Amino acid sequence: MRVLIVGAGSAGLTCAWRLAREPSTEVVLIDAGVDPGPDVPSFLLRDMVLPPPFYWDYAEFDRGYFLPRGKLFGGTSAVNATAAVRGHPWCYDAWGSPSWRWERCLPSFRAIEADMQFGAEPYHGHAGPVPITRCELGGFDHALGDAYVRRGLARIADHNAPGHLGFGPFPTNRIGDDRASTLRTLLPELRGRPNVTLRPQTEAVRVVMAHGEARGVLVRTAQGDEQLLEADRVVLSGGTFGSPEMLFASGIGPADGLRTAGLPVHVDAPEVGANLVDHPYVQMGIEVSDPAKPAAPPGKGALLTFELDGPGHLQAHAFAYRTRAVDPSADPCSAAVTCALLTPESRGRLELGTGRARVRLNHLSSDVDARRMAEIVARVADVVADLASEGALRLPADPWWHADDLPAACRREVVTYHHPVGTCRMGSDTASVVDEALRVRGVERLMVADASVMPSLPRGQTNLGAMMIGHRAAEFLLEAPPP
Ligand SMILES: Cc1cc2nc3c(=O)[nH]c(=O)nc-3n(C[C@H](O)[C@H](O)[C@H](O)COP(=O)(O)OP(=O)(O)OC[C@H]3O[C@@H](n4cnc5c(N)ncnc54)[C@H](O)[C@@H]3O)c2cc1C
């Protein structure tokens, strides 16, 4: 079986890594971005902000801000903050498919990771390629933690223990200071394998179909040539923005929108690009008083997870990070205390436009979400105020979170927590874009495997979830190879 995977990011590289272990499977893995080679320069593994060629040029359409998505082998796992929080069993059970219940996803989560502290637990792996560890907390994290505990919140050691809530170190996929991205961990295992072809700087233009089947992908090389790459199976792993864009370009999407954009209509699939959901996120800018007790860089400090009143595990994240990690010109004491709503109701969409698709995140468009975000901010702001009165931090002159109308202030401040999913929704219903085995409805031999298929967000970050999906896609392919 020859499998062509488009996109060497979190999911695509994991799918390739699993398939490559079966010698009878031939894997061709392409990406529009570069392969930095076996000796990855350290800035690529460590810096939080990389030079522009390593990103796609997506922006939030209504608000105009840049939406980073990695454009290199490793994809967004190679530009992210390495928080390795999977969410809870009920997040996956809520996807509504017996094939994706927690107990069916857990073996793939375990296969991917080597948890350095909790690998012996039944809900963790100990022998996978991605090391998960927890860092020493920074001085400011200790102050925050003490304040949370005084308010009755628990200290926890492992955010990935099912059901755990409270304050504790971020699980993080790191090797020392390096991101343990798929670029760093899985790609080296693919190099030199006789059944693997790696094709960097090869951009998929569209899926080529005949008689309702995917036969391959038309690609554009770095030299600008167009080539047809044929395969028995095509797996799109271009991410939450890239995969629906590839489906649009291949004539799979809402018929009216495709016609208006001058594209052919092969499959009228109204949900391609719909159901976009992301964690809304706000930041409270503060200054840590003691330079010897700074906030930690993103993903290295501590995380608070707590529940709001209401049905169905409504949850929030809060953590602090050192601003200098993302803005080298910032004062060393400058920090942000951040809050995210993990269970948003608001939905956005990815729309066909001229050129790049329009990404409309629609954060906090639902009044319920705006009220919940305000409740989260108010609770964290109380702790920030306590620490300010104790002298542990300094507030800005007119903090936005002191606004009388806090939901409205949250709507002004909200940005992305960088976890968009849902634009190629998986489901058992015929309206879903892919079925429970990730096959695109209406086209044989074509799958989508990446964060875009998540029907809803886990209450955690999305990198490990995307990797789990890539791993499961490979297993589906191996269970049902072509005749
Ligand atoms: C700044 C930032 C911080 C984050 N921090 C965290 C974190 O701390 N923890 C966490 O769990 N998650 C984090 N995330 C989110 C997480 O990294 C992503 O959810 C995850 O990497 C998505 O994986 P994916 O496989 O769906 O897509 P990606 O990893 O984005 O992979 C898509 C790949 O497809 C390629 N591609 C796209 N279109 C084409 C095309 N037409 N032709 C060829 N190749 C194509 C891209 O170049 C890319 O390599 C963060 C994201 C960002 C942006």
XYZ file of C-alpha atoms and ligand atoms in Angstrom:
536
model
C 0.000 0.000 0.000
C 1.397 3.393 -1.002
C 0.147 6.153 1.299
C 0.669 9.812 0.476
C 0.483 12.046 3.566
C 0.115 15.775 2.956
C 1.497 17.731 5.902
C 4.379 16.678 8.159
C 3.065 18.336 11.323
C 1.881 16.862 14.607
C -0.605 14.417 13.096
C 0.989 13.793 9.678
C 4.403 12.883 11.054
C 2.834 10.626 13.680
C 0.788 8.856 11.000
C 3.936 8.394 8.883
C 5.939 7.146 11.885
C 3.342 4.475 12.701
C 2.890 3.359 9.073
C 6.628 3.218 8.405
C 6.996 0.423 10.959
C 5.130 -1.873 8.544
C 7.697 -2.707 5.832
C 4.985 -3.541 3.290
C 3.673 0.024 3.495
C 5.265 2.703 1.349
C 4.972 6.179 2.855
C 5.406 9.428 0.957
C 5.343 12.420 3.319
C 5.213 15.883 1.779
C 5.190 19.330 3.329
C 5.183 22.830 1.875
C 7.787 23.844 4.464
C 11.445 22.948 4.784
C 13.107 19.948 6.380
C 15.925 21.514 8.454
C 17.916 18.255 8.236
C 19.321 16.018 10.988
C 21.213 18.851 12.726
C 18.319 21.145 13.549
C 19.600 24.638 14.419
C 18.965 25.328 18.091
C 16.917 28.502 17.470
C 14.357 26.329 15.640
C 14.024 24.090 18.672
C 13.980 26.791 21.351
C 12.722 30.198 20.204
C 9.058 31.003 20.783
C 8.983 33.342 17.777
C 10.606 32.149 14.538
C 11.364 34.087 11.329
C 8.363 34.544 8.957
C 9.296 31.802 6.423
C 8.538 29.195 9.114
C 4.875 30.241 9.322
C 1.844 30.260 7.053
C 0.291 33.689 6.513
C -3.081 33.205 8.223
C -4.739 36.054 10.096
C -7.964 36.407 12.071
C -10.231 37.986 9.449
C -12.367 40.222 11.683
C -9.654 41.310 14.133
C -6.665 41.297 11.789
C -4.118 39.627 14.081
C -1.617 37.003 12.920
C -2.440 33.328 13.516
C 0.808 31.336 13.683
C 0.800 27.885 12.050
C 4.124 26.115 11.508
C 5.328 25.713 7.920
C 8.194 23.261 8.243
C 8.634 19.577 9.045
C 7.161 19.291 12.529
C 4.366 21.722 11.590
C 2.851 23.611 14.490
C 4.437 21.213 16.999
C 7.719 22.835 15.928
C 6.574 26.364 16.832
C 4.395 25.700 19.867
C 4.792 26.150 23.626
C 5.116 22.393 24.461
C 2.362 22.209 27.065
C 1.423 18.530 26.943
C -2.043 18.508 28.522
C -4.382 15.953 26.950
C -7.725 16.813 28.558
C -9.955 14.361 30.385
C -11.659 11.112 29.338
C -15.046 12.818 28.984
C -13.607 15.228 26.373
C -13.121 12.307 23.978
C -16.288 10.484 25.067
C -18.136 13.702 24.124
C -17.089 13.232 20.488
C -20.092 10.913 20.366
C -18.483 7.971 18.586
C -17.866 4.520 20.099
C -14.618 4.408 18.060
C -13.289 7.517 19.766
C -14.194 6.885 23.367
C -11.340 7.497 25.821
C -10.466 3.811 26.147
C -10.075 3.600 22.347
C -7.876 6.745 22.208
C -5.732 5.891 25.247
C -3.543 3.216 23.549
C -2.438 5.785 20.962
C -1.771 8.458 23.613
C 0.316 5.853 25.472
C 2.195 4.754 22.341
C 3.343 8.313 21.652
C 4.696 9.328 25.064
C 7.347 8.471 27.584
C 6.135 10.193 30.726
C 9.241 10.764 32.856
C 7.442 11.047 36.197
C 4.247 9.020 35.819
C 5.031 6.494 33.065
C 4.092 3.577 35.323
C 0.495 4.778 35.663
C -2.037 2.896 33.531
C -3.111 6.117 31.820
C 0.455 6.957 30.726
C 3.035 5.560 28.337
C 6.656 5.006 29.282
C 8.303 3.864 26.050
C 7.045 6.202 23.330
C 9.233 8.607 21.341
C 7.966 11.852 22.908
C 9.333 12.576 26.394
C 6.889 14.309 28.729
C 8.321 15.933 31.809
C 7.573 18.614 34.378
C 9.936 21.527 35.033
C 11.099 23.117 38.264
C 8.632 25.918 39.066
C 9.735 29.551 38.878
C 9.584 31.811 41.955
C 6.461 33.615 40.776
C 4.683 30.288 40.187
C 5.201 29.431 43.850
C 3.600 32.740 44.895
C 0.622 32.128 42.604
C 0.288 28.532 43.791
C 0.272 29.561 47.453
C -2.443 32.125 46.725
C -4.605 29.570 44.914
C -4.181 27.026 47.698
C -5.249 29.656 50.273
C -8.477 29.860 48.270
C -9.079 26.150 48.607
C -7.742 24.953 45.257
C -5.740 21.730 45.239
C -2.077 21.220 44.423
C -1.711 18.440 41.869
C 1.325 16.647 40.487
C -0.069 15.460 37.142
C -2.518 17.435 35.019
C -2.928 14.361 32.806
C -4.288 12.140 35.579
C -7.923 11.654 34.523
C -10.215 14.102 36.292
C -7.473 16.031 38.138
C -8.160 19.724 38.794
C -5.948 22.222 40.563
C -2.526 23.850 40.442
C 0.659 22.060 39.410
C 3.528 21.963 36.938
C 2.753 21.917 33.244
C 3.407 18.513 31.686
C 5.693 19.560 28.842
C 7.184 17.781 25.834
C 10.796 18.886 26.141
C 14.300 17.515 25.956
C 16.219 19.990 28.117
C 15.453 23.368 26.566
C 14.459 21.864 23.210
C 10.887 21.356 22.038
C 10.324 17.625 21.720
C 8.254 18.317 18.601
C 7.564 15.732 15.905
C 10.497 17.340 14.061
C 12.820 16.514 16.978
C 11.394 13.128 18.014
C 9.695 11.300 15.116
C 11.356 12.630 11.975
C 14.815 11.204 12.886
C 13.208 7.743 13.079
C 11.978 8.063 9.483
C 15.235 9.140 7.889
C 16.944 6.460 5.827
C 14.030 3.999 5.929
C 13.653 2.257 2.579
C 9.866 2.512 2.682
C 9.747 6.286 3.409
C 10.136 9.214 1.007
C 10.340 12.687 2.560
C 9.480 15.587 0.258
C 9.974 19.034 1.819
C 9.049 22.245 -0.017
C 6.336 20.377 -1.871
C 2.972 22.109 -1.653
C -0.252 20.235 -2.343
C -2.344 22.108 -4.886
C -5.337 19.753 -4.938
C -6.405 16.143 -4.647
C -6.732 14.471 -8.044
C -9.843 12.299 -8.334
C -11.352 9.908 -10.862
C -14.638 8.006 -10.590
C -15.179 9.242 -7.031
C -11.764 8.047 -5.826
C -8.645 9.954 -4.842
C -5.843 8.871 -7.145
C -3.145 11.199 -5.888
C -2.244 14.833 -5.307
C -1.121 17.549 -7.678
C 1.845 19.258 -6.033
C 3.996 22.287 -6.695
C 7.719 21.967 -6.048
C 10.107 24.658 -4.776
C 11.103 25.245 -8.429
C 7.461 25.952 -9.333
C 6.910 22.714 -11.321
C 3.640 20.883 -10.967
C 3.712 17.090 -10.546
C 1.121 14.408 -9.909
C 2.019 12.123 -6.990
C -0.072 8.948 -7.186
C -1.035 6.780 -4.206
C -3.414 4.070 -3.025
C -4.497 6.289 -0.136
C -4.223 10.054 0.385
C -4.188 11.424 3.941
C -4.614 15.182 4.368
C -2.835 16.342 7.535
C -2.560 20.041 6.713
C -4.028 21.208 10.022
C -7.245 23.002 10.955
C -6.761 25.693 8.315
C -4.699 23.776 5.720
C -6.858 20.644 5.358
C -10.169 22.404 4.641
C -8.349 24.724 2.223
C -7.069 21.642 0.359
C -10.594 20.192 0.290
C -11.959 23.480 -1.096
C -9.265 23.509 -3.803
C -10.236 19.910 -4.679
C -13.929 20.776 -5.138
C -15.086 19.376 -1.793
C -17.000 21.921 0.250
C -20.201 23.993 0.288
C -21.420 23.926 -3.343
C -22.525 27.573 -3.435
C -19.265 28.837 -2.006
C -17.189 26.705 -4.374
C -19.143 27.951 -7.412
C -18.819 31.580 -6.303
C -15.064 31.071 -5.971
C -14.929 29.588 -9.487
C -14.036 26.114 -8.212
C -15.543 22.853 -9.482
C -18.011 21.028 -7.227
C -17.103 17.353 -6.787
C -18.783 16.868 -3.414
C -21.259 19.276 -1.825
C -19.986 19.136 1.757
C -21.468 22.155 3.597
C -19.556 21.489 6.808
C -16.057 21.828 5.349
C -14.680 24.907 7.117
C -17.651 25.119 9.505
C -17.665 24.215 13.224
C -14.374 26.062 13.834
C -13.827 26.237 17.579
C -10.907 27.583 19.603
C -10.218 28.352 23.245
C -10.707 32.082 23.915
C -7.811 33.557 25.888
C -7.040 36.854 27.618
C -3.906 38.195 29.262
C -3.442 40.432 32.294
C -0.167 42.297 31.950
C 1.638 42.724 35.293
C 5.167 43.201 36.637
C 6.751 40.751 39.016
C 8.273 42.715 41.937
C 11.262 40.487 42.675
C 13.543 39.955 39.644
C 14.959 36.899 41.449
C 11.497 35.281 41.331
C 10.393 35.738 37.727
C 7.524 34.065 35.894
C 8.520 31.008 33.856
C 8.662 30.860 30.049
C 5.476 29.504 28.369
C 4.945 25.787 28.992
C 7.612 25.589 31.697
C 5.831 26.946 34.733
C 2.616 25.892 36.425
C -0.973 25.618 35.317
C -4.235 26.023 37.196
C -7.298 24.128 35.954
C -10.611 24.822 37.642
C -14.309 24.304 37.064
C -17.088 26.866 36.806
C -20.562 26.323 38.173
C -22.840 24.790 35.593
C -23.479 21.568 33.758
C -20.931 19.314 32.079
C -17.455 20.134 33.441
C -17.180 23.790 32.371
C -13.471 24.431 32.772
C -10.805 27.116 32.685
C -7.009 27.360 32.508
C -4.900 30.065 34.135
C -1.129 30.413 34.104
C 1.578 33.056 34.160
C 4.467 33.462 31.751
C 7.454 35.746 31.274
C 6.717 38.226 28.467
C 10.355 38.277 27.384
C 9.997 34.726 26.057
C 7.835 36.054 23.226
C 9.089 39.656 23.086
C 12.859 39.965 23.601
C 12.522 43.748 24.118
C 10.250 43.300 27.172
C 11.412 44.129 30.690
C 12.663 40.977 32.525
C 9.999 41.501 35.226
C 7.163 41.888 32.756
C 4.734 38.960 32.841
C 1.213 38.003 31.861
C -1.329 36.155 33.946
C -3.516 34.447 31.374
C -6.990 32.897 31.426
C -8.695 30.604 28.920
C -12.212 29.197 28.657
C -11.827 25.517 27.784
C -15.476 24.829 26.992
C -16.638 27.543 24.573
C -20.003 27.419 22.813
C -19.122 30.020 20.161
C -18.331 28.700 16.708
C -16.398 30.346 13.891
C -15.687 29.221 10.364
C -13.090 29.081 7.649
C -14.521 30.706 4.548
C -13.496 30.660 0.941
C -12.028 34.014 0.012
C -9.767 35.342 -2.647
C -6.329 33.851 -1.996
C -5.927 32.505 1.548
C -9.170 31.338 3.207
C -10.730 33.673 5.770
C -10.399 32.497 9.350
C -13.197 33.846 11.564
C -12.694 32.608 15.116
C -15.774 34.382 16.494
C -14.462 34.144 20.051
C -17.018 34.996 22.759
C -19.733 35.659 20.175
C -22.099 33.777 22.464
C -23.196 35.826 25.499
C -22.835 32.719 27.656
C -19.148 32.459 26.714
C -18.549 36.158 27.404
C -20.118 35.800 30.876
C -18.099 32.654 31.608
C -14.879 34.306 30.487
C -15.658 37.266 32.762
C -16.236 34.890 35.674
C -12.851 33.235 35.048
C -11.099 36.609 34.832
C -12.800 37.878 37.995
C -11.662 34.821 39.965
C -8.063 35.032 38.767
C -8.053 38.835 39.146
C -8.863 38.410 42.848
C -5.700 36.368 43.289
C -3.710 38.908 41.258
C -5.076 41.673 43.528
C -4.038 39.713 46.643
C -0.515 39.295 45.299
C -0.384 43.003 44.434
C -1.377 43.951 47.987
C 1.308 41.594 49.350
C 3.875 43.321 47.112
C 4.619 40.269 44.958
C 3.574 42.058 41.760
C 2.756 45.509 40.387
C -0.428 46.255 38.465
C -0.620 48.569 35.432
C -2.143 52.040 35.983
C -5.628 51.155 34.726
C -6.042 47.384 34.461
C -8.566 46.451 31.765
C -9.919 43.717 34.055
C -11.198 46.361 36.505
C -13.855 47.395 33.921
C -17.468 47.695 35.139
C -18.682 45.658 32.173
C -16.233 42.765 32.368
C -17.863 40.580 29.641
C -17.539 43.520 27.199
C -13.913 44.080 28.275
C -13.186 40.378 27.705
C -14.666 40.668 24.198
C -12.276 43.546 23.472
C -9.239 41.719 24.844
C -9.866 38.168 23.630
C -7.355 36.467 21.359
C -6.525 32.879 20.467
C -5.045 30.255 22.819
C -3.850 28.701 19.500
C -6.028 25.593 19.614
C -8.393 25.835 16.622
C -10.107 22.565 15.650
C -13.278 21.296 13.992
C -13.201 22.445 10.346
C -13.346 18.853 8.990
C -15.580 17.470 11.730
C -15.544 13.699 12.345
C -18.877 12.029 13.096
C -21.237 9.167 12.422
C -23.881 11.519 10.971
C -23.914 12.081 7.217
C -23.386 15.853 7.603
C -19.931 15.325 9.106
C -16.939 15.868 6.800
C -15.211 12.584 7.693
C -16.641 9.371 9.077
C -15.461 7.628 12.236
C -12.513 6.073 10.366
C -11.531 9.565 9.126
C -12.611 8.864 5.513
C -13.857 11.905 3.612
C -17.539 11.402 2.841
C -18.223 11.236 -0.884
C -14.657 10.362 -1.970
C -13.050 6.941 -1.688
C -9.383 6.532 -0.645
C -9.167 10.008 0.889
C -8.779 10.707 4.615
C -8.248 13.729 6.844
C -6.136 13.188 9.961
C -5.219 16.201 12.084
C -6.748 18.601 14.624
C -9.391 19.668 12.080
C -11.376 16.443 12.613
C -11.938 17.048 16.350
C -15.694 17.616 16.732
C -15.095 19.604 19.920
C -12.135 20.832 21.944
C -10.491 18.788 24.651
C -10.098 20.586 27.977
C -6.405 20.845 27.358
C -3.939 21.738 24.635
C -4.268 20.110 21.218
C -0.825 18.869 20.142
C -0.971 15.443 21.796
C -4.580 15.054 20.621
C -3.520 15.766 17.024
C -0.709 13.213 17.363
C -3.151 10.651 18.770
C -5.384 11.236 15.714
C -2.432 10.729 13.348
C -1.533 7.498 15.113
C -5.097 6.213 14.915
C -5.342 7.153 11.222
C -2.363 4.873 10.556
C -4.036 2.054 12.473
C -7.255 2.489 10.467
C -5.219 2.266 7.251
C -3.390 -0.852 8.402
C -6.669 -2.498 9.455
C -8.203 -1.962 6.015
C -5.479 -1.912 3.353
C -6.540 -1.770 -0.305
C -7.349 -5.167 -1.892
C 1.987 29.611 19.100
C 1.331 28.273 19.380
C 1.505 27.686 20.613
C 0.905 26.449 20.879
N 1.166 25.847 22.062
C 0.700 24.604 22.287
C 1.076 23.913 23.448
O 1.821 24.432 24.274
N 0.599 22.646 23.624
C -0.227 22.052 22.703
O -0.642 20.901 22.921
N -0.609 22.702 21.598
C -0.129 23.944 21.338
N -0.446 24.573 20.181
C -1.367 23.886 19.241
C -0.773 22.634 18.590
O 0.591 22.806 18.309
C -1.577 22.288 17.328
O -2.921 22.043 17.691
C -1.062 21.063 16.604
O 0.309 21.186 16.321
C -1.858 20.861 15.322
O -1.385 19.713 14.646
P -1.894 19.371 13.181
O -1.262 18.100 12.795
O -3.366 19.469 13.151
O -1.371 20.563 12.242
P 0.111 21.102 12.002
O 1.044 20.616 13.039
O -0.032 22.569 11.813
O 0.560 20.418 10.637
C 0.110 20.801 9.373
C 1.260 20.637 8.388
O 0.716 20.649 7.076
C 1.534 21.431 6.250
N 0.676 21.894 5.154
C -0.449 22.632 5.240
N -0.977 22.842 4.024
C -0.164 22.203 3.138
C -0.183 22.059 1.721
N -1.132 22.603 0.949
N 0.814 21.343 1.132
C 1.789 20.772 1.891
N 1.865 20.909 3.236
C 0.887 21.603 3.845
C 2.059 22.519 7.158
O 3.242 23.098 6.651
C 2.276 21.766 8.455
O 3.574 21.237 8.542
C 0.108 25.811 19.888
C -0.065 26.425 18.648
C 0.544 27.635 18.384
C 0.344 28.278 17.039
